[in-house]
């Protein structure tokens, strides 16, 4: 008996594990498309309108390329951070544009997070899609409520002391969301 006849089937099965499944490609492409949608809504004058826009486009392109091949990479945080910084610096921001960018970034983040949690060769069963959809629906509902609260409170003038309350709320959010060491 040759050694190759024993090793070849095992090697073939191991090579099958390296293939990227259709579910993975769907999630990765959905994340990339949503990120590019957020970028295009953030820069309505065009993606190459000036040097700053080209720099933003390059940063987002690098982040999306890295996320396409490594969905669990921290470099993927570059695109949402740059998009949000550009959006925050715009003076003519409407609530609708901010909501569309936020929704696109939420879809992008959710798609990349799901892609990072399953194996590269893994596929989602119908029950996994339903479970993910239910979880995303809860996040979407909380995001809509928080967005409406921001729109309602944006017409009220608060004093500078609200910065302290906001910072404490952000710290409390990070404390509750970030994982704890065991």
PDB file of C-alpha atoms in Angstrom, residues 2-180:
ATOM      1  CA  UNK A   2       1.384   3.367  -1.021  1.00  0.00           C
ATOM      2  CA  UNK A   3       1.596   6.243   1.437  1.00  0.00           C
ATOM      3  CA  UNK A   4       0.012   8.564  -1.150  1.00  0.00           C
ATOM      4  CA  UNK A   5      -3.227   6.589  -1.158  1.00  0.00           C
ATOM      5  CA  UNK A   6      -3.538   7.239   2.564  1.00  0.00           C
ATOM      6  CA  UNK A   7      -2.415  10.870   2.605  1.00  0.00           C
ATOM      7  CA  UNK A   8      -4.181  12.117  -0.556  1.00  0.00           C
ATOM      8  CA  UNK A   9      -7.769  11.785   0.755  1.00  0.00           C
ATOM      9  CA  UNK A  10      -6.827  13.513   4.012  1.00  0.00           C
ATOM     10  CA  UNK A  11      -5.010  16.297   2.161  1.00  0.00           C
ATOM     11  CA  UNK A  12      -7.971  16.687  -0.191  1.00  0.00           C
ATOM     12  CA  UNK A  13     -10.353  17.137   2.723  1.00  0.00           C
ATOM     13  CA  UNK A  14      -8.022  19.644   4.375  1.00  0.00           C
ATOM     14  CA  UNK A  15      -7.821  21.625   1.131  1.00  0.00           C
ATOM     15  CA  UNK A  16     -11.621  21.667   0.969  1.00  0.00           C
ATOM     16  CA  UNK A  17     -11.621  23.553   4.287  1.00  0.00           C
ATOM     17  CA  UNK A  18      -9.723  26.428   2.646  1.00  0.00           C
ATOM     18  CA  UNK A  19     -12.502  27.147   0.161  1.00  0.00           C
ATOM     19  CA  UNK A  20     -14.606  30.196   0.864  1.00  0.00           C
ATOM     20  CA  UNK A  21     -18.300  29.355   0.969  1.00  0.00           C
ATOM     21  CA  UNK A  22     -21.069  31.204  -0.825  1.00  0.00           C
ATOM     22  CA  UNK A  23     -22.447  32.368   2.516  1.00  0.00           C
ATOM     23  CA  UNK A  24     -19.109  33.972   3.339  1.00  0.00           C
ATOM     24  CA  UNK A  25     -18.949  35.732  -0.030  1.00  0.00           C
ATOM     25  CA  UNK A  26     -22.528  36.942   0.358  1.00  0.00           C
ATOM     26  CA  UNK A  27     -21.802  38.405   3.798  1.00  0.00           C
ATOM     27  CA  UNK A  28     -18.490  39.948   2.725  1.00  0.00           C
ATOM     28  CA  UNK A  29     -19.931  41.497  -0.443  1.00  0.00           C
ATOM     29  CA  UNK A  30     -22.931  42.809   1.493  1.00  0.00           C
ATOM     30  CA  UNK A  31     -20.572  44.435   3.996  1.00  0.00           C
ATOM     31  CA  UNK A  32     -18.467  45.989   1.225  1.00  0.00           C
ATOM     32  CA  UNK A  33     -21.520  47.266  -0.668  1.00  0.00           C
ATOM     33  CA  UNK A  34     -23.014  48.797   2.485  1.00  0.00           C
ATOM     34  CA  UNK A  35     -19.696  50.496   3.327  1.00  0.00           C
ATOM     35  CA  UNK A  36     -19.453  51.947  -0.171  1.00  0.00           C
ATOM     36  CA  UNK A  37     -23.075  53.115   0.064  1.00  0.00           C
ATOM     37  CA  UNK A  38     -22.277  54.892   3.328  1.00  0.00           C
ATOM     38  CA  UNK A  39     -19.237  56.498   1.705  1.00  0.00           C
ATOM     39  CA  UNK A  40     -21.174  57.683  -1.336  1.00  0.00           C
ATOM     40  CA  UNK A  41     -23.918  59.199   0.835  1.00  0.00           C
ATOM     41  CA  UNK A  42     -21.271  60.843   3.039  1.00  0.00           C
ATOM     42  CA  UNK A  43     -19.570  62.474   0.036  1.00  0.00           C
ATOM     43  CA  UNK A  44     -22.494  63.613  -2.176  1.00  0.00           C
ATOM     44  CA  UNK A  45     -20.208  65.872  -4.269  1.00  0.00           C
ATOM     45  CA  UNK A  46     -18.326  62.852  -5.591  1.00  0.00           C
ATOM     46  CA  UNK A  47     -15.665  60.504  -4.363  1.00  0.00           C
ATOM     47  CA  UNK A  48     -12.813  62.396  -6.066  1.00  0.00           C
ATOM     48  CA  UNK A  49     -14.003  65.976  -5.609  1.00  0.00           C
ATOM     49  CA  UNK A  50     -10.819  67.097  -3.798  1.00  0.00           C
ATOM     50  CA  UNK A  51      -7.667  65.757  -2.161  1.00  0.00           C
ATOM     51  CA  UNK A  52      -9.416  65.091   1.144  1.00  0.00           C
ATOM     52  CA  UNK A  53     -12.111  63.039  -0.573  1.00  0.00           C
ATOM     53  CA  UNK A  54      -9.461  60.999  -2.394  1.00  0.00           C
ATOM     54  CA  UNK A  55      -7.692  60.363   0.929  1.00  0.00           C
ATOM     55  CA  UNK A  56     -10.991  59.235   2.486  1.00  0.00           C
ATOM     56  CA  UNK A  57     -11.687  57.016  -0.529  1.00  0.00           C
ATOM     57  CA  UNK A  58      -8.257  55.388  -0.256  1.00  0.00           C
ATOM     58  CA  UNK A  59      -8.642  54.780   3.488  1.00  0.00           C
ATOM     59  CA  UNK A  60     -12.060  53.204   3.006  1.00  0.00           C
ATOM     60  CA  UNK A  61     -10.855  51.147   0.016  1.00  0.00           C
ATOM     61  CA  UNK A  62      -7.938  49.745   2.015  1.00  0.00           C
ATOM     62  CA  UNK A  63     -10.252  48.914   4.908  1.00  0.00           C
ATOM     63  CA  UNK A  64     -12.809  47.216   2.648  1.00  0.00           C
ATOM     64  CA  UNK A  65     -10.105  45.179   0.885  1.00  0.00           C
ATOM     65  CA  UNK A  66      -8.723  43.963   4.201  1.00  0.00           C
ATOM     66  CA  UNK A  67     -12.233  43.139   5.457  1.00  0.00           C
ATOM     67  CA  UNK A  68     -13.005  41.168   2.307  1.00  0.00           C
ATOM     68  CA  UNK A  69     -10.135  38.788   2.987  1.00  0.00           C
ATOM     69  CA  UNK A  70     -10.063  38.964   6.807  1.00  0.00           C
ATOM     70  CA  UNK A  71     -13.527  39.865   8.171  1.00  0.00           C
ATOM     71  CA  UNK A  72     -12.267  39.655  11.761  1.00  0.00           C
ATOM     72  CA  UNK A  73      -9.465  42.192  11.252  1.00  0.00           C
ATOM     73  CA  UNK A  74      -9.387  45.383  13.302  1.00  0.00           C
ATOM     74  CA  UNK A  75      -8.385  47.342  10.183  1.00  0.00           C
ATOM     75  CA  UNK A  76     -12.059  47.133   9.262  1.00  0.00           C
ATOM     76  CA  UNK A  77     -12.775  49.780  11.887  1.00  0.00           C
ATOM     77  CA  UNK A  78     -10.933  52.330   9.742  1.00  0.00           C
ATOM     78  CA  UNK A  79     -13.744  52.732   7.194  1.00  0.00           C
ATOM     79  CA  UNK A  80     -16.565  53.494   9.656  1.00  0.00           C
ATOM     80  CA  UNK A  81     -14.303  55.786  11.681  1.00  0.00           C
ATOM     81  CA  UNK A  82     -13.261  57.805   8.628  1.00  0.00           C
ATOM     82  CA  UNK A  83     -16.830  57.955   7.308  1.00  0.00           C
ATOM     83  CA  UNK A  84     -18.183  59.138  10.661  1.00  0.00           C
ATOM     84  CA  UNK A  85     -15.437  61.752  11.040  1.00  0.00           C
ATOM     85  CA  UNK A  86     -16.147  63.150   7.579  1.00  0.00           C
ATOM     86  CA  UNK A  87     -19.875  63.108   8.266  1.00  0.00           C
ATOM     87  CA  UNK A  88     -19.421  64.877  11.601  1.00  0.00           C
ATOM     88  CA  UNK A  89     -17.366  67.615   9.940  1.00  0.00           C
ATOM     89  CA  UNK A  90     -20.038  68.511   7.410  1.00  0.00           C
ATOM     90  CA  UNK A  91     -22.139  71.532   8.186  1.00  0.00           C
ATOM     91  CA  UNK A  92     -25.069  70.742   5.885  1.00  0.00           C
ATOM     92  CA  UNK A  93     -25.916  67.404   7.448  1.00  0.00           C
ATOM     93  CA  UNK A  94     -29.576  66.424   7.440  1.00  0.00           C
ATOM     94  CA  UNK A  95     -31.121  63.834   9.712  1.00  0.00           C
ATOM     95  CA  UNK A  96     -32.085  61.714   6.690  1.00  0.00           C
ATOM     96  CA  UNK A  97     -28.512  61.584   5.360  1.00  0.00           C
ATOM     97  CA  UNK A  98     -27.173  60.722   8.802  1.00  0.00           C
ATOM     98  CA  UNK A  99     -29.784  57.980   9.170  1.00  0.00           C
ATOM     99  CA  UNK A 100     -28.943  56.445   5.779  1.00  0.00           C
ATOM    100  CA  UNK A 101     -25.217  56.451   6.584  1.00  0.00           C
ATOM    101  CA  UNK A 102     -25.893  54.963  10.017  1.00  0.00           C
ATOM    102  CA  UNK A 103     -28.128  52.252   8.590  1.00  0.00           C
ATOM    103  CA  UNK A 104     -25.567  51.398   5.895  1.00  0.00           C
ATOM    104  CA  UNK A 105     -22.787  51.177   8.493  1.00  0.00           C
ATOM    105  CA  UNK A 106     -25.000  48.991  10.701  1.00  0.00           C
ATOM    106  CA  UNK A 107     -25.645  46.600   7.802  1.00  0.00           C
ATOM    107  CA  UNK A 108     -21.935  46.594   6.941  1.00  0.00           C
ATOM    108  CA  UNK A 109     -20.875  45.897  10.502  1.00  0.00           C
ATOM    109  CA  UNK A 110     -23.480  43.162  10.930  1.00  0.00           C
ATOM    110  CA  UNK A 111     -22.460  41.419   7.706  1.00  0.00           C
ATOM    111  CA  UNK A 112     -18.755  41.501   8.564  1.00  0.00           C
ATOM    112  CA  UNK A 113     -19.459  40.375  12.138  1.00  0.00           C
ATOM    113  CA  UNK A 114     -21.453  37.375  10.904  1.00  0.00           C
ATOM    114  CA  UNK A 115     -18.735  36.567   8.367  1.00  0.00           C
ATOM    115  CA  UNK A 116     -16.154  36.673  11.150  1.00  0.00           C
ATOM    116  CA  UNK A 117     -18.099  34.307  13.403  1.00  0.00           C
ATOM    117  CA  UNK A 118     -18.549  31.395  11.022  1.00  0.00           C
ATOM    118  CA  UNK A 119     -15.759  29.338   9.485  1.00  0.00           C
ATOM    119  CA  UNK A 120     -14.625  30.313   5.996  1.00  0.00           C
ATOM    120  CA  UNK A 121     -16.112  27.128   4.576  1.00  0.00           C
ATOM    121  CA  UNK A 122     -19.234  27.315   6.746  1.00  0.00           C
ATOM    122  CA  UNK A 123     -22.724  27.921   5.479  1.00  0.00           C
ATOM    123  CA  UNK A 124     -25.730  29.276   7.319  1.00  0.00           C
ATOM    124  CA  UNK A 125     -28.770  27.077   7.702  1.00  0.00           C
ATOM    125  CA  UNK A 126     -32.208  28.654   7.574  1.00  0.00           C
ATOM    126  CA  UNK A 127     -32.417  28.641  11.387  1.00  0.00           C
ATOM    127  CA  UNK A 128     -29.112  30.529  11.668  1.00  0.00           C
ATOM    128  CA  UNK A 129     -30.353  33.201   9.253  1.00  0.00           C
ATOM    129  CA  UNK A 130     -33.546  33.562  11.309  1.00  0.00           C
ATOM    130  CA  UNK A 131     -31.597  33.807  14.563  1.00  0.00           C
ATOM    131  CA  UNK A 132     -29.258  36.417  13.070  1.00  0.00           C
ATOM    132  CA  UNK A 133     -32.213  38.325  11.653  1.00  0.00           C
ATOM    133  CA  UNK A 134     -33.959  38.412  15.023  1.00  0.00           C
ATOM    134  CA  UNK A 135     -30.808  39.703  16.700  1.00  0.00           C
ATOM    135  CA  UNK A 136     -30.317  42.329  14.001  1.00  0.00           C
ATOM    136  CA  UNK A 137     -33.964  43.361  14.298  1.00  0.00           C
ATOM    137  CA  UNK A 138     -33.472  44.107  17.997  1.00  0.00           C
ATOM    138  CA  UNK A 139     -30.351  46.165  17.236  1.00  0.00           C
ATOM    139  CA  UNK A 140     -32.205  47.995  14.462  1.00  0.00           C
ATOM    140  CA  UNK A 141     -35.123  48.777  16.784  1.00  0.00           C
ATOM    141  CA  UNK A 142     -32.780  50.124  19.470  1.00  0.00           C
ATOM    142  CA  UNK A 143     -30.930  52.178  16.848  1.00  0.00           C
ATOM    143  CA  UNK A 144     -34.156  53.690  15.540  1.00  0.00           C
ATOM    144  CA  UNK A 145     -35.326  54.578  19.049  1.00  0.00           C
ATOM    145  CA  UNK A 146     -31.927  56.128  19.868  1.00  0.00           C
ATOM    146  CA  UNK A 147     -31.903  58.024  16.563  1.00  0.00           C
ATOM    147  CA  UNK A 148     -35.380  59.416  17.154  1.00  0.00           C
ATOM    148  CA  UNK A 149     -34.333  60.424  20.658  1.00  0.00           C
ATOM    149  CA  UNK A 150     -31.347  62.296  19.239  1.00  0.00           C
ATOM    150  CA  UNK A 151     -33.542  64.082  16.684  1.00  0.00           C
ATOM    151  CA  UNK A 152     -36.051  65.074  19.376  1.00  0.00           C
ATOM    152  CA  UNK A 153     -33.358  66.268  21.792  1.00  0.00           C
ATOM    153  CA  UNK A 154     -31.381  68.116  19.124  1.00  0.00           C
ATOM    154  CA  UNK A 155     -33.856  70.989  19.205  1.00  0.00           C
ATOM    155  CA  UNK A 156     -33.335  71.521  22.937  1.00  0.00           C
ATOM    156  CA  UNK A 157     -30.402  73.643  24.071  1.00  0.00           C
ATOM    157  CA  UNK A 158     -28.498  72.039  26.916  1.00  0.00           C
ATOM    158  CA  UNK A 159     -25.721  73.620  28.896  1.00  0.00           C
ATOM    159  CA  UNK A 160     -22.064  72.619  28.813  1.00  0.00           C
ATOM    160  CA  UNK A 161     -22.664  70.365  31.808  1.00  0.00           C
ATOM    161  CA  UNK A 162     -24.322  67.857  29.449  1.00  0.00           C
ATOM    162  CA  UNK A 163     -20.863  67.012  28.127  1.00  0.00           C
ATOM    163  CA  UNK A 164     -20.102  65.417  31.496  1.00  0.00           C
ATOM    164  CA  UNK A 165     -23.346  63.412  31.399  1.00  0.00           C
ATOM    165  CA  UNK A 166     -22.608  62.310  27.828  1.00  0.00           C
ATOM    166  CA  UNK A 167     -19.072  61.228  28.723  1.00  0.00           C
ATOM    167  CA  UNK A 168     -20.354  59.244  31.699  1.00  0.00           C
ATOM    168  CA  UNK A 169     -23.006  57.615  29.506  1.00  0.00           C
ATOM    169  CA  UNK A 170     -20.342  56.658  26.944  1.00  0.00           C
ATOM    170  CA  UNK A 171     -18.151  55.170  29.678  1.00  0.00           C
ATOM    171  CA  UNK A 172     -21.110  53.208  31.048  1.00  0.00           C
ATOM    172  CA  UNK A 173     -21.870  51.919  27.551  1.00  0.00           C
ATOM    173  CA  UNK A 174     -18.264  50.810  27.016  1.00  0.00           C
ATOM    174  CA  UNK A 175     -18.221  49.153  30.432  1.00  0.00           C
ATOM    175  CA  UNK A 176     -21.342  47.151  29.707  1.00  0.00           C
ATOM    176  CA  UNK A 177     -20.427  46.196  26.129  1.00  0.00           C
ATOM    177  CA  UNK A 178     -16.716  45.415  26.287  1.00  0.00           C
ATOM    178  CA  UNK A 179     -15.778  41.847  27.266  1.00  0.00           C
ATOM    179  CA  UNK A 180     -14.467  41.206  30.736  1.00  0.00           C
TER     180      UNK A 180
END
